[in-house]
Short mmCIF file of C-alpha atoms in Angstrom, two decimals:
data_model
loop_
_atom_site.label_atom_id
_atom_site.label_comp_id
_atom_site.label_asym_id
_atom_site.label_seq_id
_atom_site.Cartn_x
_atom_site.Cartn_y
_atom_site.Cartn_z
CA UNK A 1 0.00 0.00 0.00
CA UNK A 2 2.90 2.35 0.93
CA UNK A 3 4.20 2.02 -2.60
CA UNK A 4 0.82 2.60 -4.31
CA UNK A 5 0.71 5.84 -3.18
CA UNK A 6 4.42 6.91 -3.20
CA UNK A 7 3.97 5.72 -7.00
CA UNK A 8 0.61 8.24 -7.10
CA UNK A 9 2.21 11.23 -5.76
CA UNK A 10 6.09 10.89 -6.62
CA UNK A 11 5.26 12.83 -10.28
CA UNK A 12 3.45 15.75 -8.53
CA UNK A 13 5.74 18.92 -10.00
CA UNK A 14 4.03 21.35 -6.96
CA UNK A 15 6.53 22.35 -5.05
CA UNK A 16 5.55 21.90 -1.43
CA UNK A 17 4.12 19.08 -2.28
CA UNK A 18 6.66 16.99 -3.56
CA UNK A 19 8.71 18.08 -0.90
CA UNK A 20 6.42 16.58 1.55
CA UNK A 21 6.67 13.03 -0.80
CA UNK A 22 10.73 13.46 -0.17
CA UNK A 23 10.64 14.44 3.50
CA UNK A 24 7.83 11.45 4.18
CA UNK A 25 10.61 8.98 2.00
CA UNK A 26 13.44 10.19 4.09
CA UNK A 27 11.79 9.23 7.58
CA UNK A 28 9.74 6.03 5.87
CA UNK A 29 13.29 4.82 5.51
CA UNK A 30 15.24 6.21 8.74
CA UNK A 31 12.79 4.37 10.73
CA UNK A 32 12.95 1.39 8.64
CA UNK A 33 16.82 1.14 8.64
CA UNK A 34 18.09 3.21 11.40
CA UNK A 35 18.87 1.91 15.30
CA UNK A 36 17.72 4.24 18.16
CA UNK A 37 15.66 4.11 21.18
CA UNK A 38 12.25 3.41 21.10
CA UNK A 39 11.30 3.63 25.20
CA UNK A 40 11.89 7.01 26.88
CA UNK A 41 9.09 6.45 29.59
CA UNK A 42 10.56 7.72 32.91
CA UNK A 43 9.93 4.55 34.63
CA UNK A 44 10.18 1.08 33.86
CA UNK A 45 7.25 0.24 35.72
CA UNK A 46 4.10 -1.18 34.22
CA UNK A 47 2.08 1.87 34.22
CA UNK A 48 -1.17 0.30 33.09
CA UNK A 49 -1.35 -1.00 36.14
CA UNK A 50 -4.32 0.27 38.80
CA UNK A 51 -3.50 3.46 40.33
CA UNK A 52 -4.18 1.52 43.81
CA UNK A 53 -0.70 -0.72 43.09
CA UNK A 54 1.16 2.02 41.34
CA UNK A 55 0.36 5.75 40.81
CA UNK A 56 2.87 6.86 38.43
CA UNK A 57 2.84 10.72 39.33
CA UNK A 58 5.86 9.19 41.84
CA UNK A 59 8.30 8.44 38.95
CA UNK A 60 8.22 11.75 38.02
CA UNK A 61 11.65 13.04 37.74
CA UNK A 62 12.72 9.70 39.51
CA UNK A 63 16.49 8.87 39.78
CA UNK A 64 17.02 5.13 37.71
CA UNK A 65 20.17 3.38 37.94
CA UNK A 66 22.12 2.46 34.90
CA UNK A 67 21.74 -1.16 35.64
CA UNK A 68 17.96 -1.00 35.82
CA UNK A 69 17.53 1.43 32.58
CA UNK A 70 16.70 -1.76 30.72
CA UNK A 71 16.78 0.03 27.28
CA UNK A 72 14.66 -1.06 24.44
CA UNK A 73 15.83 -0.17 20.55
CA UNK A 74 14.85 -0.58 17.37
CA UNK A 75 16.98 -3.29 15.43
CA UNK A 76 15.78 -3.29 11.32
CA UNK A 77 14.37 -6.69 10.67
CA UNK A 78 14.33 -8.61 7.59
CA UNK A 79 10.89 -7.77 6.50
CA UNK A 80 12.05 -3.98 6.71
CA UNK A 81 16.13 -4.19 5.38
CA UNK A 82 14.13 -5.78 2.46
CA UNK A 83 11.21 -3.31 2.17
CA UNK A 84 13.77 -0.16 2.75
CA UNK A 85 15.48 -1.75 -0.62
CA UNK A 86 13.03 -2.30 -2.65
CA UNK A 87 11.48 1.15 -1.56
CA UNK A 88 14.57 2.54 -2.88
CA UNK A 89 15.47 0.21 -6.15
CA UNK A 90 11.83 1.66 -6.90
CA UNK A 91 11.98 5.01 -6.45
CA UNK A 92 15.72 6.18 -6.90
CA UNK A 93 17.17 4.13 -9.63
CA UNK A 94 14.39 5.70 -11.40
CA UNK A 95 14.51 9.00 -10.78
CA UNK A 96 18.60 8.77 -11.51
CA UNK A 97 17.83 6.71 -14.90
CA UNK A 98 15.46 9.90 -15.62
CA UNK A 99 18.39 12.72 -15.44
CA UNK A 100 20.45 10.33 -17.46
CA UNK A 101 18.13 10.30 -20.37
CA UNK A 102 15.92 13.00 -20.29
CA UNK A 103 18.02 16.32 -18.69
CA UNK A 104 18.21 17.99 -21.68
CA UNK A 105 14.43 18.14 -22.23
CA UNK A 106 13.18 18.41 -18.75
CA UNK A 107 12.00 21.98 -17.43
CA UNK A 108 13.90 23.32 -14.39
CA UNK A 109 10.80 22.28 -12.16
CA UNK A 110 11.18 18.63 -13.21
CA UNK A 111 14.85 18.91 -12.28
CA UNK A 112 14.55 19.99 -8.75
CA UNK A 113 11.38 17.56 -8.20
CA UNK A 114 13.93 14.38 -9.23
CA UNK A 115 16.84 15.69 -7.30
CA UNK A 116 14.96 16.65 -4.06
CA UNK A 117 13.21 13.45 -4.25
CA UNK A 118 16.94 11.44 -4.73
CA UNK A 119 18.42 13.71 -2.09
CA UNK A 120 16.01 12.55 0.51
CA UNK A 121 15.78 9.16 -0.05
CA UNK A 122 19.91 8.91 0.03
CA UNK A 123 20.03 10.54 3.74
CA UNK A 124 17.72 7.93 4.42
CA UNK A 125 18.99 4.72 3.33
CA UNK A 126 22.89 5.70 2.81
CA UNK A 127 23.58 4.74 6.37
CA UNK A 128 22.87 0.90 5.38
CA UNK A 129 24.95 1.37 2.13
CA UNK A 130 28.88 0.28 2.55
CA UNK A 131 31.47 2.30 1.95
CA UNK A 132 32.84 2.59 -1.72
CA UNK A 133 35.64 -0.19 -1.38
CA UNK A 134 38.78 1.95 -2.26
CA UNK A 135 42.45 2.69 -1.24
CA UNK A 136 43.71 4.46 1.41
CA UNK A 137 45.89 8.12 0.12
CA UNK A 138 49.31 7.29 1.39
CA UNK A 139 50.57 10.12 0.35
CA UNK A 140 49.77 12.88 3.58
CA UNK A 141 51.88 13.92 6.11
CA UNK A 142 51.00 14.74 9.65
CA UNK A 143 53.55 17.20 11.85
CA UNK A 144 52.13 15.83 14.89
CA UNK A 145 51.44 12.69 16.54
CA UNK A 146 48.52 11.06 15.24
CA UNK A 147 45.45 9.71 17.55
CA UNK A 148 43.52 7.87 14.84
CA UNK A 149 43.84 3.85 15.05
CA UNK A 150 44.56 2.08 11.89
CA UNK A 151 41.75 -0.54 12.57
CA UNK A 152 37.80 1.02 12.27
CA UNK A 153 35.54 -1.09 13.72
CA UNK A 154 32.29 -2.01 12.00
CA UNK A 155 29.58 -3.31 13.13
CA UNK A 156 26.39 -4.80 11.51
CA UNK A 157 23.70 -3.81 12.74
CA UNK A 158 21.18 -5.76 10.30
CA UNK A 159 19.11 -9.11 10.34
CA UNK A 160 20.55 -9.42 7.13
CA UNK A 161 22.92 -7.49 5.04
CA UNK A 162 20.78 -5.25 2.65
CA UNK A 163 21.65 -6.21 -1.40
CA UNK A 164 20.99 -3.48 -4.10
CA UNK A 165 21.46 -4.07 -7.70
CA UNK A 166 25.17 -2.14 -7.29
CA UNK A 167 26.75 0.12 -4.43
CA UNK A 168 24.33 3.21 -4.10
CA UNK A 169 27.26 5.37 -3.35
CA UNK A 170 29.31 4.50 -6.36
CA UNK A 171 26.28 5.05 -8.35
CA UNK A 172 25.68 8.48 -7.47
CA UNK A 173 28.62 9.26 -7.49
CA UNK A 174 29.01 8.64 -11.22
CA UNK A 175 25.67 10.01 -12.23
CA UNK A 176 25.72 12.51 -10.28
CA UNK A 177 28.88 13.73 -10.83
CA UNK A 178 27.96 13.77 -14.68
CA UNK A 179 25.10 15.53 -13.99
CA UNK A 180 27.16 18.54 -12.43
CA UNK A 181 28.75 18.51 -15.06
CA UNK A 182 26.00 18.67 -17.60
CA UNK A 183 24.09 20.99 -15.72
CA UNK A 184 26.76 23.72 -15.56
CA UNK A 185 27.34 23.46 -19.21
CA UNK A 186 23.95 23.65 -20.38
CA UNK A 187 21.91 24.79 -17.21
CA UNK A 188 24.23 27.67 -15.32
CA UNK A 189 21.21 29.44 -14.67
CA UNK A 190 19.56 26.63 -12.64
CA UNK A 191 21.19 27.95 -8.91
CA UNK A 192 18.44 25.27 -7.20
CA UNK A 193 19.55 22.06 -9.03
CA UNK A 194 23.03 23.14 -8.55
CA UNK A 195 23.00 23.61 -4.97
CA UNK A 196 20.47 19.98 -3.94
CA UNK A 197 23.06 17.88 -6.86
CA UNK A 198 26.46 19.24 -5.14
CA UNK A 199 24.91 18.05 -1.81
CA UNK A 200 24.36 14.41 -3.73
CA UNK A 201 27.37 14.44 -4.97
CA UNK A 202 29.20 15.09 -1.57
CA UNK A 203 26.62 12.92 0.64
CA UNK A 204 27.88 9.37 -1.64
CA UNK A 205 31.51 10.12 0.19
CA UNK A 206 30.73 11.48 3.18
CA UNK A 207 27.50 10.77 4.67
CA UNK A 208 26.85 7.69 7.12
CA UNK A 209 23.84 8.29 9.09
CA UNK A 210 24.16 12.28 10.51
CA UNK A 211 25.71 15.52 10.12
CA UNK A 212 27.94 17.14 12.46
CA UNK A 213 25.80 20.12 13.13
CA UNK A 214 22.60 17.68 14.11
CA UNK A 215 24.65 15.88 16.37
CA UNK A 216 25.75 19.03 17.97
CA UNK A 217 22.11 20.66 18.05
CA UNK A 218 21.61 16.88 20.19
CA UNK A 219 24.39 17.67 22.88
CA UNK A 220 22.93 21.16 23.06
CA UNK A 221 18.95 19.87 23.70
CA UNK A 222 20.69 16.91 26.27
CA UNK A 223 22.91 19.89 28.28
CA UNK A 224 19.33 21.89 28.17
CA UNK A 225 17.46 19.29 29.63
CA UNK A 226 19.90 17.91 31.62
CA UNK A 227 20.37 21.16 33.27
CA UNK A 228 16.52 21.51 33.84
CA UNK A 229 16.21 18.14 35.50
CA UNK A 230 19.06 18.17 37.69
CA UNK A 231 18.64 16.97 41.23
CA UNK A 232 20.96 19.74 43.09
CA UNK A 233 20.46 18.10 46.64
CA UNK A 234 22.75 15.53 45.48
CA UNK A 235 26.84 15.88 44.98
CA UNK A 236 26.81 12.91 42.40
CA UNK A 237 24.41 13.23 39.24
CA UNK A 238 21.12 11.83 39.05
CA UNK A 239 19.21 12.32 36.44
CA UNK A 240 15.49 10.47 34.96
CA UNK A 241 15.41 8.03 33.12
CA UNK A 242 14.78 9.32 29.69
CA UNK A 243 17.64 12.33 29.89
CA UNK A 244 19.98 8.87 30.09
CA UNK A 245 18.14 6.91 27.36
CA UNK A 246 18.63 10.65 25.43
CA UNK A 247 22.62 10.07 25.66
CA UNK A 248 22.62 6.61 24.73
CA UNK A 249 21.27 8.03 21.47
CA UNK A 250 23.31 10.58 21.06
CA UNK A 251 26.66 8.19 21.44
CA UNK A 252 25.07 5.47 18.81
CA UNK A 253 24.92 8.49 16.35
CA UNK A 254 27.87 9.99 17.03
CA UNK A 255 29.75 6.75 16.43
CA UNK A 256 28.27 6.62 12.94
CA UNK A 257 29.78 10.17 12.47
CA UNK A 258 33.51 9.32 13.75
CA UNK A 259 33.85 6.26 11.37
CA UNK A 260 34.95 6.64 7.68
CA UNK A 261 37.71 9.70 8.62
CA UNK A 262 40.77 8.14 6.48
CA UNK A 263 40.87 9.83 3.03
CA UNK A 264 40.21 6.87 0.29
CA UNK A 265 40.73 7.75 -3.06
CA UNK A 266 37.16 7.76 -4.11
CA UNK A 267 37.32 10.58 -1.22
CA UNK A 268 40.53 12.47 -2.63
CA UNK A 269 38.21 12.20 -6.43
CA UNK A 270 35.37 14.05 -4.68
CA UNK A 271 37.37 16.66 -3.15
CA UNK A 272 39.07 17.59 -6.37
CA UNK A 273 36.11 17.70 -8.18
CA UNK A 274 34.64 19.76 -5.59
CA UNK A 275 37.76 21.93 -5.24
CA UNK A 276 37.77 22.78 -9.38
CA UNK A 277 33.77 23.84 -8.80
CA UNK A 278 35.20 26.56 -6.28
CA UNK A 279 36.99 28.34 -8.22
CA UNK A 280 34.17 28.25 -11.35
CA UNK A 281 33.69 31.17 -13.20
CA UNK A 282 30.05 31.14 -12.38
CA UNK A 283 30.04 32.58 -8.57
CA UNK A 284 26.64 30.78 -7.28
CA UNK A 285 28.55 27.58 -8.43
CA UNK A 286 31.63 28.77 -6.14
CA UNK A 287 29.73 29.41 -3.01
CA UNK A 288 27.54 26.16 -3.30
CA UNK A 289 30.86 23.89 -4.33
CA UNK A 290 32.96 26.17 -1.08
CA UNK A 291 30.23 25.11 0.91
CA UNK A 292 30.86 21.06 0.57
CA UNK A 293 34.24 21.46 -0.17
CA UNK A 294 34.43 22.68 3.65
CA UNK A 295 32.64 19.81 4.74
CA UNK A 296 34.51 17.63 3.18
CA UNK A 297 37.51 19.21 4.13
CA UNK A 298 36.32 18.93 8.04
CA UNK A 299 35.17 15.19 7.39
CA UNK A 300 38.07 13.91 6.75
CA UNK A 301 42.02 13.56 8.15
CA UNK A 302 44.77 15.76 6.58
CA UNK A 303 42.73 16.08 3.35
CA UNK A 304 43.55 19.60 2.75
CA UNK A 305 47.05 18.80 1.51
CA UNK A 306 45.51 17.21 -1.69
CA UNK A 307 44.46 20.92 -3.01
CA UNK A 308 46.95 22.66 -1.28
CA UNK A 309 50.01 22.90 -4.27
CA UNK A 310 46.98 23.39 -6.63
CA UNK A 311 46.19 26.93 -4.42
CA UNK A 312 49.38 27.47 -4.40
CA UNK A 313 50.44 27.02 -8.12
CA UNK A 314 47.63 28.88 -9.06
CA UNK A 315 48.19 31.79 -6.55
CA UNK A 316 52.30 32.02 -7.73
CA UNK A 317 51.19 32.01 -11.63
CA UNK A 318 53.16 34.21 -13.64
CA UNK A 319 51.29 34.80 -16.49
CA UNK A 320 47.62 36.40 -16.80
CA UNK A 321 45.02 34.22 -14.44
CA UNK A 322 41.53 34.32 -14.20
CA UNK A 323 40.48 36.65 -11.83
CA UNK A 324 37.27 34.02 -11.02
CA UNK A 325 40.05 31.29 -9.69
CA UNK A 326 41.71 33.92 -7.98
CA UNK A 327 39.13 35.06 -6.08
CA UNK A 328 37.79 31.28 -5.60
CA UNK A 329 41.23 30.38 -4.20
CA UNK A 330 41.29 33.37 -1.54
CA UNK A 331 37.51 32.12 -0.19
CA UNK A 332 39.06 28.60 0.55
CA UNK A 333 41.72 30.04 2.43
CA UNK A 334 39.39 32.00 4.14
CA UNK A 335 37.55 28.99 5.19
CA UNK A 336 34.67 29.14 7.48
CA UNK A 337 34.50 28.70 11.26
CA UNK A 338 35.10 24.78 10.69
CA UNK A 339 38.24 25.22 8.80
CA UNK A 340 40.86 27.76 8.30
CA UNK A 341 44.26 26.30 5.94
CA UNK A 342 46.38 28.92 6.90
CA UNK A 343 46.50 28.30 10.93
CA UNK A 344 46.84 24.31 10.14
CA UNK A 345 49.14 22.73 13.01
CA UNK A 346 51.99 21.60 10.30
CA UNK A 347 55.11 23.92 9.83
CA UNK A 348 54.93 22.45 5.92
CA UNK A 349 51.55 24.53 5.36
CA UNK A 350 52.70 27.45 7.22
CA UNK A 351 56.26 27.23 4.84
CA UNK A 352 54.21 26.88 1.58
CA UNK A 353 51.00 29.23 1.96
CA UNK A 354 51.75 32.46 4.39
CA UNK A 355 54.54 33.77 1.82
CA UNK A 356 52.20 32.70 -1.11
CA UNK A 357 49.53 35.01 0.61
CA UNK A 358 51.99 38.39 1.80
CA UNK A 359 53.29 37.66 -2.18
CA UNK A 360 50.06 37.74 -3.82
CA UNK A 361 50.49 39.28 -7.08
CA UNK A 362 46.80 39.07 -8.63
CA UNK A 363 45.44 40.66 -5.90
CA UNK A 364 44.65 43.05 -8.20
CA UNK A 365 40.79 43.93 -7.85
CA UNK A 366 39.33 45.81 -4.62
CA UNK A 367 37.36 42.64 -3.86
CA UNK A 368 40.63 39.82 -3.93
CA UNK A 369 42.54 42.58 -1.75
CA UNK A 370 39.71 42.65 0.70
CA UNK A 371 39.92 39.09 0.89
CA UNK A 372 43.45 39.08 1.30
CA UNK A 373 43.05 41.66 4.48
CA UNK A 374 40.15 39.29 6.25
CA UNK A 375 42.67 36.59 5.69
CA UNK A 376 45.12 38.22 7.54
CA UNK A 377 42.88 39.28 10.16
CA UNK A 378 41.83 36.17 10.61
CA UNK A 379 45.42 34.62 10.94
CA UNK A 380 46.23 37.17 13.98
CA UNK A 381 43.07 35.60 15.62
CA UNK A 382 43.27 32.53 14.90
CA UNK A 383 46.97 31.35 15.06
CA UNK A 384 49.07 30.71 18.44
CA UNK A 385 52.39 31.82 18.45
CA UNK A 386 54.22 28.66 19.33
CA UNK A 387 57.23 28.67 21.58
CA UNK A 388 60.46 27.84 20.05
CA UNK A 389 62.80 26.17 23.12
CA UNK A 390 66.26 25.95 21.89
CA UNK A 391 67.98 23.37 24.30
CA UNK A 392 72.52 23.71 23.85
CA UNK A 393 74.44 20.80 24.74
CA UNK A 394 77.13 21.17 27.44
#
């Protein structure tokens, strides 16, 4: 039944309406593939009980051990692992097969509809998609020690592992990628389809479950509540049961963010790809392309070195330059509050980009010096002078 109607309203071109179709896709799927809590009751009692044995207006803001939590989650089935892919061999193989074949004829409206639809349906299912099997970049050095272990665990967290016709990612990645491509050949004007395809593009790398701002909105809601509920009469915490069930939540999706953080080549690809949109000539296709590139940037371990000698080459150019890479090479140095190149803890960055930025010489326009000046201003607050300790032998 779900399906007859998904296959009713999926062609609907209204706006807010086929919005609503992707949006109702996205959390059909999360709750059909995802693991989280499904129990936040305050008490573990059986509250249908007669008021006479158990009046439940005493568990209110109760104290519950951790041993007694006795937390309940949701754990996909085979009956849904199988629904959630069929669901999505229905619905998104087909709406990618479209843009293949028919981009060049289909009306801006058409566009967005497909790629809204495919952008919700991959944050809903990518999380029980593996990652695109490919080898490790070798090639990055680290100036200081490095924390990251060499082993990532993975778990499965399915009845059964979840078969598609061919790895999602790799498939989007390909399509999609060609898509850009097409689009900003043919389509410039289309700033919409741009902006939801670039996020495709980048969510087949990067994207296993969350994004780093919704997990921090979570910490911010649990410090909230767990500041409203706290029992103050008492030196150790206490708090009810459902502000610890809350946590546990939190730390399941935050351990889907951590994992995937070593740069893969299919990784290195995207970035590239991503780094040549920021410095476009077309400037909506700069700040949309910045805005992943930074994310991906963030995402992942030491992967700003791959498009760091391509800055700088094109910064130290002798001959004429376009003034559109230019200025899209000064906004990736200026970063955003996530990531900032120039204040990078390695003295090889430092070496290689602070003379290439005091030595500018395209700086030519008002606009490129400006963005020279808030990268220096940004530098001064952003960098710690390190202290140099020079030790003499006797």
């Amino acid at each position: 039944m779900i399906l007859s109607i998904f296959h009713r309203c999926i062609h609907i071109i209204h706006k807010d309406s086929y919005e609503s179709i992707a949006k109702a896709a996205q959390n059909l799927l999360k709750s059909l593939t995802y693991v989280y809590p499904i129990d936040y009751r305050l008490t573990v009692e059986n509250i249908e009980e007669p008021f006479t044995d158990f009046l439940p207006i005493r568990a209110w803001g109760q104290y519950v051990e951790y041993d007694k939590i006795n937390v309940q989650f949701h754990v996909p089935n085979e009956e849904e692992v199988d629904f959630a892919c069929e669901f999505v061999e229905t619905f998104m193989y087909l709406e990618v097969q479209m843009l293949n074949e028919k981009c060049t004829n289909m009306s801006n409206d058409e566009r967005l509809r497909s790629l809204t639809l495919i952008h919700h349906i991959a944050i809903g299912c990518l999380r029980m998609v593996p990652r695109i099997e490919s080898k490790k970049v070798k090639n990055l050095v680290s100036s200081v020690s490095s924390c990251d272990s060499k082993v990532q665990a993975q778990y499965f967290l399915y009845a059964k592992e979840p078969k598609f016709k061919e790895n999602l990612r790799m498939r989007l990645l390909i399509d999609i990628g060609n898509f850009i491509d097409h689009l900003i050949a043919y389509h410039s004007d289309d700033a919409s389809s741009i902006k939801i395809a670039l996020k495709i593009y980048s969510l087949s790398s990067m994207y296993y479950g969350i994004f780093e701002q919704n997990i921090n909105k979570l910490y911010c809601d649990l410090n909230t509540i767990k500041h409203l509920y706290k029992n103050k009469l008492y030196n150790t915490q206490q708090h009810p049961r459902f502000v610890i069930i809350q946590r546990i939540a939190i730390q399941i999706e935050l351990f889907s963010l951590i994992n995937f953080r070593t740069l893969t080549e299919i990784d290195q690809q995207v970035i590239c790809k991503l780094f040549e949109l920021s410095i476009h000539r077309y400037s909506e296709v700069r700040r949309q392309a910045q805005s992943y590139l930074f994310t991906m940037l963030s995402r992942f371990f030491l992967s700003y070195q791959i498009i760091l000698d391509r800055i700088i080459e094109l910064l130290t150019k002798s001959d004429e330059v376009d003034h559109d890479e230019i200025k899209g090479c000064l906004y990736i140095l200026l970063g955003n509050e996530t990531i900032f190149l120039p204040t990078k803890h390695s003295w090889t960055v430092l070496e290689k980009l602070w003379p290439v930025i005091a030595c500018t010489k395209h700086a030519i326009k008002l606009s490129t010096q400006n963005l020279i000046n808030c990268i220096m201003e940004k530098i001064y607050k952003r960098f710690n002078t390190v202290a140099i300790i020079e030790n003499t032998n006797e």
